[in-house]
mmCIF file of C-alpha atoms in Angstrom:
data_model
loop_
_atom_site.group_PDB
_atom_site.id
_atom_site.type_symbol
_atom_site.label_atom_id
_atom_site.label_comp_id
_atom_site.label_asym_id
_atom_site.label_seq_id
_atom_site.Cartn_x
_atom_site.Cartn_y
_atom_site.Cartn_z
ATOM 1 C CA UNK A 1 -41.736 17.937 125.576
ATOM 2 C CA UNK A 2 -41.256 14.263 124.641
ATOM 3 C CA UNK A 3 -41.330 13.043 121.125
ATOM 4 C CA UNK A 4 -44.716 11.609 120.073
ATOM 5 C CA UNK A 5 -45.134 9.575 116.967
ATOM 6 C CA UNK A 6 -48.487 8.751 115.531
ATOM 7 C CA UNK A 7 -48.626 4.949 114.780
ATOM 8 C CA UNK A 8 -52.293 4.149 114.304
ATOM 9 C CA UNK A 9 -54.381 7.037 112.960
ATOM 10 C CA UNK A 10 -58.171 7.188 113.601
ATOM 11 C CA UNK A 11 -59.182 3.541 113.367
ATOM 12 C CA UNK A 12 -62.986 3.556 113.586
ATOM 13 C CA UNK A 13 -65.644 1.236 114.787
ATOM 14 C CA UNK A 14 -69.382 2.029 114.553
ATOM 15 C CA UNK A 15 -72.219 -0.008 115.996
ATOM 16 C CA UNK A 16 -75.949 0.586 116.171
ATOM 17 C CA UNK A 17 -78.170 -1.669 118.204
ATOM 18 C CA UNK A 18 -78.386 -3.340 121.630
ATOM 19 C CA UNK A 19 -75.465 -3.442 123.950
ATOM 20 C CA UNK A 20 -74.575 -3.086 127.680
ATOM 21 C CA UNK A 21 -72.621 0.079 128.320
ATOM 22 C CA UNK A 22 -71.316 -0.995 131.766
ATOM 23 C CA UNK A 23 -70.049 -4.292 130.310
ATOM 24 C CA UNK A 24 -68.502 -2.565 127.293
ATOM 25 C CA UNK A 25 -66.653 -0.216 129.599
ATOM 26 C CA UNK A 26 -65.461 -3.053 131.883
ATOM 27 C CA UNK A 27 -64.313 -5.091 128.837
ATOM 28 C CA UNK A 28 -62.142 -2.245 127.609
ATOM 29 C CA UNK A 29 -60.835 -1.616 131.160
ATOM 30 C CA UNK A 30 -60.164 -5.345 131.629
ATOM 31 C CA UNK A 31 -58.237 -5.549 128.387
ATOM 32 C CA UNK A 32 -55.974 -2.681 129.339
ATOM 33 C CA UNK A 33 -55.337 -4.145 132.762
ATOM 34 C CA UNK A 34 -54.574 -7.565 131.407
ATOM 35 C CA UNK A 35 -52.118 -6.089 128.899
ATOM 36 C CA UNK A 36 -50.241 -4.124 131.497
ATOM 37 C CA UNK A 37 -51.475 -0.616 130.709
ATOM 38 C CA UNK A 38 -51.839 2.088 133.357
ATOM 39 C CA UNK A 39 -55.304 3.533 133.552
ATOM 40 C CA UNK A 40 -56.056 7.035 132.373
ATOM 41 C CA UNK A 41 -59.564 8.250 131.973
ATOM 42 C CA UNK A 42 -59.258 11.763 130.446
ATOM 43 C CA UNK A 43 -62.985 12.550 130.260
ATOM 44 C CA UNK A 44 -66.237 10.830 131.155
ATOM 45 C CA UNK A 45 -69.309 12.804 130.213
ATOM 46 C CA UNK A 46 -73.079 12.045 130.333
ATOM 47 C CA UNK A 47 -75.788 14.379 129.114
ATOM 48 C CA UNK A 48 -79.461 13.685 129.610
ATOM 49 C CA UNK A 49 -81.359 14.775 126.479
ATOM 50 C CA UNK A 50 -84.967 14.359 125.421
ATOM 51 C CA UNK A 51 -84.153 11.672 122.841
ATOM 52 C CA UNK A 52 -81.876 9.701 125.209
ATOM 53 C CA UNK A 53 -78.471 9.981 126.864
ATOM 54 C CA UNK A 54 -75.369 11.226 125.190
ATOM 55 C CA UNK A 55 -72.217 9.633 126.604
ATOM 56 C CA UNK A 56 -68.617 10.567 125.720
ATOM 57 C CA UNK A 57 -65.661 8.731 127.162
ATOM 58 C CA UNK A 58 -62.007 9.357 126.374
ATOM 59 C CA UNK A 59 -59.403 6.915 127.594
ATOM 60 C CA UNK A 60 -55.689 7.414 127.043
ATOM 61 C CA UNK A 61 -53.860 4.591 128.959
ATOM 62 C CA UNK A 62 -50.129 4.182 128.640
ATOM 63 C CA UNK A 63 -47.620 1.375 129.094
ATOM 64 C CA UNK A 64 -43.906 1.935 129.702
ATOM 65 C CA UNK A 65 -41.924 -0.304 127.438
ATOM 66 C CA UNK A 66 -38.521 0.949 128.545
ATOM 67 C CA UNK A 67 -37.374 3.981 130.560
ATOM 68 C CA UNK A 68 -37.182 5.765 127.233
ATOM 69 C CA UNK A 69 -40.285 4.695 125.285
ATOM 70 C CA UNK A 70 -43.943 4.051 126.096
ATOM 71 C CA UNK A 71 -47.110 3.059 124.227
ATOM 72 C CA UNK A 72 -50.175 5.288 124.408
ATOM 73 C CA UNK A 73 -53.568 4.104 123.005
ATOM 74 C CA UNK A 74 -56.280 6.726 122.874
ATOM 75 C CA UNK A 75 -59.775 5.486 122.757
ATOM 76 C CA UNK A 76 -62.678 7.899 122.146
ATOM 77 C CA UNK A 77 -66.135 6.523 122.653
ATOM 78 C CA UNK A 78 -69.239 8.491 121.681
ATOM 79 C CA UNK A 79 -72.660 7.016 122.380
ATOM 80 C CA UNK A 80 -75.721 8.741 120.932
ATOM 81 C CA UNK A 81 -79.455 8.392 121.709
ATOM 82 C CA UNK A 82 -78.979 5.830 124.433
ATOM 83 C CA UNK A 83 -82.143 4.443 125.899
ATOM 84 C CA UNK A 84 -82.695 1.704 128.444
ATOM 85 C CA UNK A 85 -84.570 -1.290 127.179
ATOM 86 C CA UNK A 86 -85.447 -4.672 128.580
ATOM 87 C CA UNK A 87 -84.842 -7.839 126.545
ATOM 88 C CA UNK A 88 -85.443 -11.439 127.265
ATOM 89 C CA UNK A 89 -82.404 -13.684 127.258
ATOM 90 C CA UNK A 90 -82.552 -17.343 128.204
ATOM 91 C CA UNK A 91 -85.957 -16.749 129.819
ATOM 92 C CA UNK A 92 -84.575 -13.848 132.004
ATOM 93 C CA UNK A 93 -85.288 -10.181 131.558
ATOM 94 C CA UNK A 94 -82.054 -8.332 131.135
ATOM 95 C CA UNK A 95 -81.638 -4.591 131.153
ATOM 96 C CA UNK A 96 -79.488 -3.315 128.247
ATOM 97 C CA UNK A 97 -79.144 -0.093 126.280
ATOM 98 C CA UNK A 98 -79.984 0.767 122.741
ATOM 99 C CA UNK A 99 -78.271 3.357 120.620
ATOM 100 C CA UNK A 100 -75.362 4.157 118.413
ATOM 101 C CA UNK A 101 -71.667 3.816 119.372
ATOM 102 C CA UNK A 102 -68.737 5.351 117.562
ATOM 103 C CA UNK A 103 -65.315 4.373 118.745
ATOM 104 C CA UNK A 104 -62.060 5.859 117.440
ATOM 105 C CA UNK A 105 -58.615 4.376 118.212
ATOM 106 C CA UNK A 106 -55.336 6.329 117.979
ATOM 107 C CA UNK A 107 -51.994 5.013 119.033
ATOM 108 C CA UNK A 108 -48.784 6.841 119.777
ATOM 109 C CA UNK A 109 -45.277 5.967 120.589
ATOM 110 C CA UNK A 110 -43.700 8.389 123.070
ATOM 111 C CA UNK A 111 -39.948 8.587 123.409
ATOM 112 C CA UNK A 112 -38.055 10.371 126.107
ATOM 113 C CA UNK A 113 -41.267 10.764 128.062
ATOM 114 C CA UNK A 114 -39.451 12.019 131.157
ATOM 115 C CA UNK A 115 -37.832 14.833 129.266
ATOM 116 C CA UNK A 116 -34.302 14.038 130.270
ATOM 117 C CA UNK A 117 -32.791 14.530 126.829
ATOM 118 C CA UNK A 118 -34.224 17.962 125.988
ATOM 119 C CA UNK A 119 -32.712 20.019 128.798
ATOM 120 C CA UNK A 120 -29.928 21.318 126.568
ATOM 121 C CA UNK A 121 -29.624 21.820 122.830
ATOM 122 C CA UNK A 122 -26.661 19.345 122.624
ATOM 123 C CA UNK A 123 -28.704 16.648 124.414
ATOM 124 C CA UNK A 124 -31.614 17.297 122.038
ATOM 125 C CA UNK A 125 -29.299 16.894 119.119
ATOM 126 C CA UNK A 126 -27.899 13.617 120.517
ATOM 127 C CA UNK A 127 -31.376 12.283 121.129
ATOM 128 C CA UNK A 128 -32.449 13.110 117.559
ATOM 129 C CA UNK A 129 -29.364 11.423 116.123
ATOM 130 C CA UNK A 130 -29.803 8.387 118.324
ATOM 131 C CA UNK A 131 -33.514 8.021 117.480
ATOM 132 C CA UNK A 132 -32.949 8.311 113.728
ATOM 133 C CA UNK A 133 -29.893 6.148 113.234
ATOM 134 C CA UNK A 134 -28.874 4.144 116.262
ATOM 135 C CA UNK A 135 -32.190 3.097 117.889
ATOM 136 C CA UNK A 136 -34.186 2.750 114.711
ATOM 137 C CA UNK A 137 -34.643 -1.031 114.707
ATOM 138 C CA UNK A 138 -35.912 -1.018 118.295
ATOM 139 C CA UNK A 139 -38.327 1.859 117.610
ATOM 140 C CA UNK A 140 -39.712 -0.001 114.668
ATOM 141 C CA UNK A 141 -40.254 -3.115 116.763
ATOM 142 C CA UNK A 142 -42.004 -0.987 119.385
ATOM 143 C CA UNK A 143 -44.307 0.391 116.659
ATOM 144 C CA UNK A 144 -45.149 -3.038 115.336
ATOM 145 C CA UNK A 145 -45.967 -4.205 118.809
ATOM 146 C CA UNK A 146 -48.283 -1.211 119.293
ATOM 147 C CA UNK A 147 -50.116 -1.867 115.988
ATOM 148 C CA UNK A 148 -50.594 -5.461 117.129
ATOM 149 C CA UNK A 149 -51.954 -4.366 120.496
ATOM 150 C CA UNK A 150 -54.334 -1.914 118.879
ATOM 151 C CA UNK A 151 -55.609 -4.548 116.519
ATOM 152 C CA UNK A 152 -56.154 -6.931 119.444
ATOM 153 C CA UNK A 153 -58.132 -4.317 121.289
ATOM 154 C CA UNK A 154 -60.214 -3.523 118.218
ATOM 155 C CA UNK A 155 -60.973 -7.285 117.720
ATOM 156 C CA UNK A 156 -61.895 -7.640 121.381
ATOM 157 C CA UNK A 157 -64.404 -4.793 121.238
ATOM 158 C CA UNK A 158 -65.758 -5.995 117.887
ATOM 159 C CA UNK A 159 -66.250 -9.505 119.331
ATOM 160 C CA UNK A 160 -68.059 -7.994 122.330
ATOM 161 C CA UNK A 161 -70.429 -6.042 120.057
ATOM 162 C CA UNK A 162 -70.856 -9.158 117.881
ATOM 163 C CA UNK A 163 -69.380 -7.613 114.844
ATOM 164 C CA UNK A 164 -67.334 -10.675 113.977
ATOM 165 C CA UNK A 165 -69.106 -11.080 110.674
ATOM 166 C CA UNK A 166 -67.514 -7.920 109.408
ATOM 167 C CA UNK A 167 -63.910 -8.814 108.638
ATOM 168 C CA UNK A 168 -62.723 -5.317 107.925
ATOM 169 C CA UNK A 169 -61.007 -2.971 110.346
ATOM 170 C CA UNK A 170 -57.387 -4.062 110.737
ATOM 171 C CA UNK A 171 -55.147 -1.537 112.460
ATOM 172 C CA UNK A 172 -52.879 0.037 109.880
ATOM 173 C CA UNK A 173 -49.789 1.965 110.656
ATOM 174 C CA UNK A 174 -50.280 5.625 109.769
ATOM 175 C CA UNK A 175 -47.188 5.732 107.584
ATOM 176 C CA UNK A 176 -48.507 2.753 105.541
ATOM 177 C CA UNK A 177 -51.719 4.404 104.787
ATOM 178 C CA UNK A 178 -50.105 6.089 101.870
ATOM 179 C CA UNK A 179 -50.205 2.821 99.948
ATOM 180 C CA UNK A 180 -53.560 1.269 100.628
ATOM 181 C CA UNK A 181 -52.994 -1.653 98.207
ATOM 182 C CA UNK A 182 -50.347 -3.055 100.551
ATOM 183 C CA UNK A 183 -52.751 -3.569 103.425
ATOM 184 C CA UNK A 184 -56.075 -4.092 101.603
ATOM 185 C CA UNK A 185 -59.180 -2.378 102.818
ATOM 186 C CA UNK A 186 -59.499 -0.752 106.205
ATOM 187 C CA UNK A 187 -62.545 0.579 107.840
ATOM 188 C CA UNK B 1 -71.634 2.291 108.626
ATOM 189 C CA UNK B 2 -70.218 4.135 105.693
ATOM 190 C CA UNK B 3 -69.650 2.043 102.535
ATOM 191 C CA UNK B 4 -66.026 1.912 101.512
ATOM 192 C CA UNK B 5 -65.172 2.579 97.896
ATOM 193 C CA UNK B 6 -63.263 -0.296 96.344
ATOM 194 C CA UNK B 7 -61.533 -0.702 93.068
ATOM 195 C CA UNK B 8 -61.594 1.517 89.943
ATOM 196 C CA UNK B 9 -65.477 1.784 89.775
ATOM 197 C CA UNK B 10 -65.898 1.675 93.514
ATOM 198 C CA UNK B 11 -66.566 5.359 93.770
ATOM 199 C CA UNK B 12 -69.241 5.267 91.025
ATOM 200 C CA UNK B 13 -71.043 2.237 92.298
ATOM 201 C CA UNK B 14 -70.881 2.774 96.099
ATOM 202 C CA UNK B 15 -73.822 4.410 97.838
ATOM 203 C CA UNK B 16 -72.810 7.628 99.494
ATOM 204 C CA UNK B 17 -73.986 7.833 103.031
ATOM 205 C CA UNK B 18 -73.749 11.003 105.005
ATOM 206 C CA UNK B 19 -72.108 10.396 108.353
ATOM 207 C CA UNK B 20 -74.335 11.194 111.329
ATOM 208 C CA UNK B 21 -71.604 12.911 113.158
ATOM 209 C CA UNK B 22 -69.871 15.610 111.183
ATOM 210 C CA UNK B 23 -66.219 14.690 111.149
ATOM 211 C CA UNK B 24 -64.036 17.601 112.025
ATOM 212 C CA UNK B 25 -60.347 17.823 111.583
ATOM 213 C CA UNK B 26 -58.378 15.032 113.198
ATOM 214 C CA UNK B 27 -56.923 16.284 116.402
ATOM 215 C CA UNK B 28 -54.034 14.449 118.001
ATOM 216 C CA UNK B 29 -52.889 15.528 121.502
ATOM 217 C CA UNK B 30 -49.461 16.781 121.933
ATOM 218 C CA UNK B 31 -47.015 14.762 123.960
ATOM 219 C CA UNK B 32 -46.966 15.729 127.603
ATOM 220 C CA UNK B 33 -44.217 17.915 128.989
ATOM 221 C CA UNK B 34 -41.248 16.006 130.360
ATOM 222 C CA UNK B 35 -41.229 16.136 134.148
ATOM 223 C CA UNK B 36 -37.501 15.888 134.919
ATOM 224 C CA UNK B 37 -37.065 19.571 135.498
ATOM 225 C CA UNK B 38 -39.909 20.102 137.882
ATOM 226 C CA UNK B 39 -38.665 21.398 141.174
ATOM 227 C CA UNK B 40 -39.998 19.602 144.239
ATOM 228 C CA UNK B 41 -42.891 17.976 142.421
ATOM 229 C CA UNK B 42 -41.829 14.493 141.747
ATOM 230 C CA UNK B 43 -43.198 12.906 138.545
ATOM 231 C CA UNK B 44 -45.189 15.991 137.586
ATOM 232 C CA UNK B 45 -48.879 16.401 138.302
ATOM 233 C CA UNK B 46 -51.177 13.452 138.140
ATOM 234 C CA UNK B 47 -52.892 13.259 134.765
ATOM 235 C CA UNK B 48 -56.092 15.371 135.298
ATOM 236 C CA UNK B 49 -59.390 13.597 134.818
ATOM 237 C CA UNK B 50 -62.736 15.300 134.023
ATOM 238 C CA UNK B 51 -66.189 14.159 134.908
ATOM 239 C CA UNK B 52 -69.016 15.997 133.137
ATOM 240 C CA UNK B 53 -72.682 15.660 133.840
ATOM 241 C CA UNK B 54 -75.780 17.435 132.657
ATOM 242 C CA UNK B 55 -79.037 16.703 134.329
ATOM 243 C CA UNK B 56 -80.458 16.555 137.819
ATOM 244 C CA UNK B 57 -78.189 15.619 140.735
ATOM 245 C CA UNK B 58 -77.804 16.056 144.435
ATOM 246 C CA UNK B 59 -74.904 18.471 144.865
ATOM 247 C CA UNK B 60 -75.057 18.591 148.600
ATOM 248 C CA UNK B 61 -74.989 14.774 148.888
ATOM 249 C CA UNK B 62 -72.093 14.497 146.453
ATOM 250 C CA UNK B 63 -70.128 17.168 148.298
ATOM 251 C CA UNK B 64 -70.597 15.316 151.645
ATOM 252 C CA UNK B 65 -69.695 11.936 150.123
ATOM 253 C CA UNK B 66 -66.403 13.312 148.678
ATOM 254 C CA UNK B 67 -65.378 15.143 151.798
ATOM 255 C CA UNK B 68 -66.125 12.108 153.984
ATOM 256 C CA UNK B 69 -64.113 9.907 151.604
ATOM 257 C CA UNK B 70 -61.139 12.243 151.800
ATOM 258 C CA UNK B 71 -61.233 12.610 155.598
ATOM 259 C CA UNK B 72 -61.561 8.828 156.052
ATOM 260 C CA UNK B 73 -58.244 8.417 154.118
ATOM 261 C CA UNK B 74 -56.497 10.887 156.550
ATOM 262 C CA UNK B 75 -56.319 13.718 154.046
ATOM 263 C CA UNK B 76 -56.295 17.302 155.421
ATOM 264 C CA UNK B 77 -59.167 18.931 153.674
ATOM 265 C CA UNK B 78 -58.801 22.554 152.587
ATOM 266 C CA UNK B 79 -61.315 24.439 150.580
ATOM 267 C CA UNK B 80 -59.204 26.988 148.788
ATOM 268 C CA UNK B 81 -61.916 28.669 146.723
ATOM 269 C CA UNK B 82 -65.752 28.951 146.668
ATOM 270 C CA UNK B 83 -67.640 31.233 144.303
ATOM 271 C CA UNK B 84 -71.383 31.203 144.205
ATOM 272 C CA UNK B 85 -73.159 33.385 141.638
ATOM 273 C CA UNK B 86 -76.552 32.016 140.685
ATOM 274 C CA UNK B 87 -77.830 31.519 138.022
ATOM 275 C CA UNK B 88 -74.449 31.871 136.313
ATOM 276 C CA UNK B 89 -72.101 29.458 138.007
ATOM 277 C CA UNK B 90 -70.684 27.958 141.216
ATOM 278 C CA UNK B 91 -67.032 27.072 141.345
ATOM 279 C CA UNK B 92 -65.350 25.230 144.215
ATOM 280 C CA UNK B 93 -61.637 24.396 144.578
ATOM 281 C CA UNK B 94 -60.248 21.905 147.098
ATOM 282 C CA UNK B 95 -56.808 20.745 148.112
ATOM 283 C CA UNK B 96 -56.524 17.599 150.157
ATOM 284 C CA UNK B 97 -53.023 17.049 151.646
ATOM 285 C CA UNK B 98 -51.598 13.953 153.298
ATOM 286 C CA UNK B 99 -48.110 13.929 154.774
ATOM 287 C CA UNK B 100 -46.069 10.862 154.462
ATOM 288 C CA UNK B 101 -43.229 11.438 156.866
ATOM 289 C CA UNK B 102 -41.335 14.637 156.950
ATOM 290 C CA UNK B 103 -40.324 14.678 153.295
ATOM 291 C CA UNK B 104 -43.195 13.583 151.121
ATOM 292 C CA UNK B 105 -46.636 15.225 150.799
ATOM 293 C CA UNK B 106 -49.440 13.743 148.660
ATOM 294 C CA UNK B 107 -51.969 16.178 147.384
ATOM 295 C CA UNK B 108 -55.325 15.671 145.645
ATOM 296 C CA UNK B 109 -56.845 18.732 143.916
ATOM 297 C CA UNK B 110 -60.526 18.867 143.057
ATOM 298 C CA UNK B 111 -62.136 21.617 141.014
ATOM 299 C CA UNK B 112 -65.927 21.874 140.684
ATOM 300 C CA UNK B 113 -67.697 23.978 138.063
ATOM 301 C CA UNK B 114 -71.460 24.073 138.139
ATOM 302 C CA UNK B 115 -73.209 26.101 135.428
ATOM 303 C CA UNK B 116 -76.867 26.896 134.947
ATOM 304 C CA UNK B 117 -77.478 27.031 138.626
ATOM 305 C CA UNK B 118 -81.163 27.244 139.701
ATOM 306 C CA UNK B 119 -81.197 28.719 143.268
ATOM 307 C CA UNK B 120 -84.581 27.193 143.974
ATOM 308 C CA UNK B 121 -83.582 23.780 142.898
ATOM 309 C CA UNK B 122 -85.856 21.016 141.552
ATOM 310 C CA UNK B 123 -88.186 18.945 143.646
ATOM 311 C CA UNK B 124 -87.952 15.219 142.861
ATOM 312 C CA UNK B 125 -89.735 12.252 144.399
ATOM 313 C CA UNK B 126 -87.243 9.520 145.063
ATOM 314 C CA UNK B 127 -88.260 6.314 146.769
ATOM 315 C CA UNK B 128 -91.515 7.958 147.806
ATOM 316 C CA UNK B 129 -89.741 10.895 149.436
ATOM 317 C CA UNK B 130 -89.684 14.433 148.159
ATOM 318 C CA UNK B 131 -86.175 15.728 147.817
ATOM 319 C CA UNK B 132 -84.737 18.990 146.603
ATOM 320 C CA UNK B 133 -82.008 18.501 143.975
ATOM 321 C CA UNK B 134 -79.956 20.715 141.703
ATOM 322 C CA UNK B 135 -79.825 20.743 137.947
ATOM 323 C CA UNK B 136 -77.463 22.117 135.400
ATOM 324 C CA UNK B 137 -74.066 21.220 134.054
ATOM 325 C CA UNK B 138 -71.398 19.956 136.380
ATOM 326 C CA UNK B 139 -67.758 19.488 135.644
ATOM 327 C CA UNK B 140 -65.377 17.948 138.198
ATOM 328 C CA UNK B 141 -61.611 17.970 137.605
ATOM 329 C CA UNK B 142 -59.518 15.553 139.622
ATOM 330 C CA UNK B 143 -55.754 15.822 139.780
ATOM 331 C CA UNK B 144 -52.926 15.698 142.335
ATOM 332 C CA UNK B 145 -49.272 15.603 142.868
ATOM 333 C CA UNK B 146 -46.457 14.306 145.012
ATOM 334 C CA UNK B 147 -44.440 17.074 146.656
ATOM 335 C CA UNK B 148 -41.027 16.439 148.184
ATOM 336 C CA UNK B 149 -39.449 18.699 150.797
ATOM 337 C CA UNK B 150 -42.842 20.437 151.301
ATOM 338 C CA UNK B 151 -43.349 23.777 152.989
ATOM 339 C CA UNK B 152 -43.285 23.971 156.777
ATOM 340 C CA UNK B 153 -46.231 25.272 158.819
ATOM 341 C CA UNK B 154 -45.052 28.830 158.360
ATOM 342 C CA UNK B 155 -45.040 28.449 154.571
ATOM 343 C CA UNK B 156 -41.272 28.434 154.294
ATOM 344 C CA UNK B 157 -39.824 26.161 151.611
ATOM 345 C CA UNK B 158 -37.313 23.562 152.683
ATOM 346 C CA UNK B 159 -34.123 22.718 150.795
ATOM 347 C CA UNK B 160 -34.394 25.957 148.866
ATOM 348 C CA UNK B 161 -30.829 27.237 148.317
ATOM 349 C CA UNK B 162 -29.150 26.574 144.995
ATOM 350 C CA UNK B 163 -26.924 23.808 146.354
ATOM 351 C CA UNK B 164 -29.795 22.217 148.325
ATOM 352 C CA UNK B 165 -32.148 22.184 145.367
ATOM 353 C CA UNK B 166 -29.641 20.372 143.211
ATOM 354 C CA UNK B 167 -29.037 17.869 145.980
ATOM 355 C CA UNK B 168 -32.684 17.306 146.413
ATOM 356 C CA UNK B 169 -33.160 16.861 142.685
ATOM 357 C CA UNK B 170 -30.322 14.276 142.609
ATOM 358 C CA UNK B 171 -31.823 12.534 145.581
ATOM 359 C CA UNK B 172 -35.388 12.407 144.155
ATOM 360 C CA UNK B 173 -34.454 11.368 140.558
ATOM 361 C CA UNK B 174 -31.550 9.007 141.209
ATOM 362 C CA UNK B 175 -31.538 7.740 144.780
ATOM 363 C CA UNK B 176 -35.166 7.176 145.846
ATOM 364 C CA UNK B 177 -36.794 7.390 142.405
ATOM 365 C CA UNK B 178 -38.204 3.805 142.519
ATOM 366 C CA UNK B 179 -39.598 4.176 145.951
ATOM 367 C CA UNK B 180 -41.222 7.483 145.095
ATOM 368 C CA UNK B 181 -42.758 6.096 141.898
ATOM 369 C CA UNK B 182 -44.154 2.885 143.363
ATOM 370 C CA UNK B 183 -45.170 3.824 146.939
ATOM 371 C CA UNK B 184 -46.218 7.427 146.434
ATOM 372 C CA UNK B 185 -46.941 8.463 142.828
ATOM 373 C CA UNK B 186 -48.484 5.249 141.655
ATOM 374 C CA UNK B 187 -50.522 4.688 144.919
ATOM 375 C CA UNK B 188 -51.835 8.271 144.891
ATOM 376 C CA UNK B 189 -52.680 7.949 141.191
ATOM 377 C CA UNK B 190 -54.935 4.920 141.705
ATOM 378 C CA UNK B 191 -56.408 6.359 144.937
ATOM 379 C CA UNK B 192 -57.585 9.319 142.836
ATOM 380 C CA UNK B 193 -59.291 6.828 140.464
ATOM 381 C CA UNK B 194 -61.197 5.305 143.437
ATOM 382 C CA UNK B 195 -62.549 8.753 144.179
ATOM 383 C CA UNK B 196 -63.346 9.005 140.464
ATOM 384 C CA UNK B 197 -65.375 5.846 140.763
ATOM 385 C CA UNK B 198 -67.203 7.057 143.836
ATOM 386 C CA UNK B 199 -68.332 10.206 141.940
ATOM 387 C CA UNK B 200 -69.492 8.228 138.924
ATOM 388 C CA UNK B 201 -71.444 5.755 141.088
ATOM 389 C CA UNK B 202 -73.095 8.661 142.964
ATOM 390 C CA UNK B 203 -74.154 10.381 139.770
ATOM 391 C CA UNK B 204 -75.358 6.929 138.422
ATOM 392 C CA UNK B 205 -73.142 6.947 135.338
ATOM 393 C CA UNK B 206 -73.575 4.038 132.936
ATOM 394 C CA UNK B 207 -69.809 3.701 132.394
ATOM 395 C CA UNK B 208 -68.682 2.789 135.895
ATOM 396 C CA UNK B 209 -67.080 -0.167 137.520
ATOM 397 C CA UNK B 210 -63.348 0.105 137.034
ATOM 398 C CA UNK B 211 -61.414 -3.158 137.012
ATOM 399 C CA UNK B 212 -58.209 -1.434 138.395
#
């Protein structure tokens, strides 16, 4: 099994109001494609309920940084009480959806994802020593890059849902959460 | 949105709001198993993808659309399992194989699980026409793999002795690795997502329209 390190832990975004589900999905998909991530849709679920649709989507795209490390960003989207509504925009009737959206972001750094350095105990030991002492600066840089990417994705979705007036919600590294005064307030 | 407590008196002054969704424990998925050791299956299985739907749908139509899609892409369609037990469940298992030369085989696996089966179905008027449809909970699992040195028509494995297996592993992981990754594994992976999109479009999912 490859080594997985949690970098961003449960960054949340909640929205209640009007939005277009198809465009939201395509915005997220487009962001991942433009940033060089490979697509992975773990689950896409739709339930028809009396009070509206319940939609749950889990995306876990990855991006290979080197042949040893890769970034994984997990996005869980839950939409509750979704109903179709028609609104007038610029004189045209547009079909959108109304409901509540909860989005949770988690980011991981996977090392040795092919499992080449875990076949024998000695290889495993070498990998551990290498990760902790030799390759540390590079791993730290990869983590910083991942935090930046996650924040960028968060800001993109926030802008799409028009939440720009709320300036909270910066991706914080999981290890830094122990000292909240360092990073200010997170969502 | 839940108010965030700030400062020393934050907790006393903030209004406590009960979250609508009860937050359970944080669950982080384990890292996937490394694939270097897998014998004859390059790159490991394609990451499985699940589509779940609860409502009214046309199972017969969806079945035909998927089979036609696979056959149009020159996959050999095999239905490896079919269990029909109304009103409990219906499960279907498919393997669709496509040979790329004498060494590489691309396989897509589809597993259906339909629960809450109503044998009589539901009559729905669609576009002025009465149609019989199914209702219940449907789960479709899509996966696949790239197999090297696949079995011959008699089911006998090729390159199966101890020396031959090591040679094959060296060949797959060091000699033709890039070619297998780019032309086989990657291409098959995104082809499965095209089938994924077809299913979502047929079931009229809101979250459809992949950019990839």
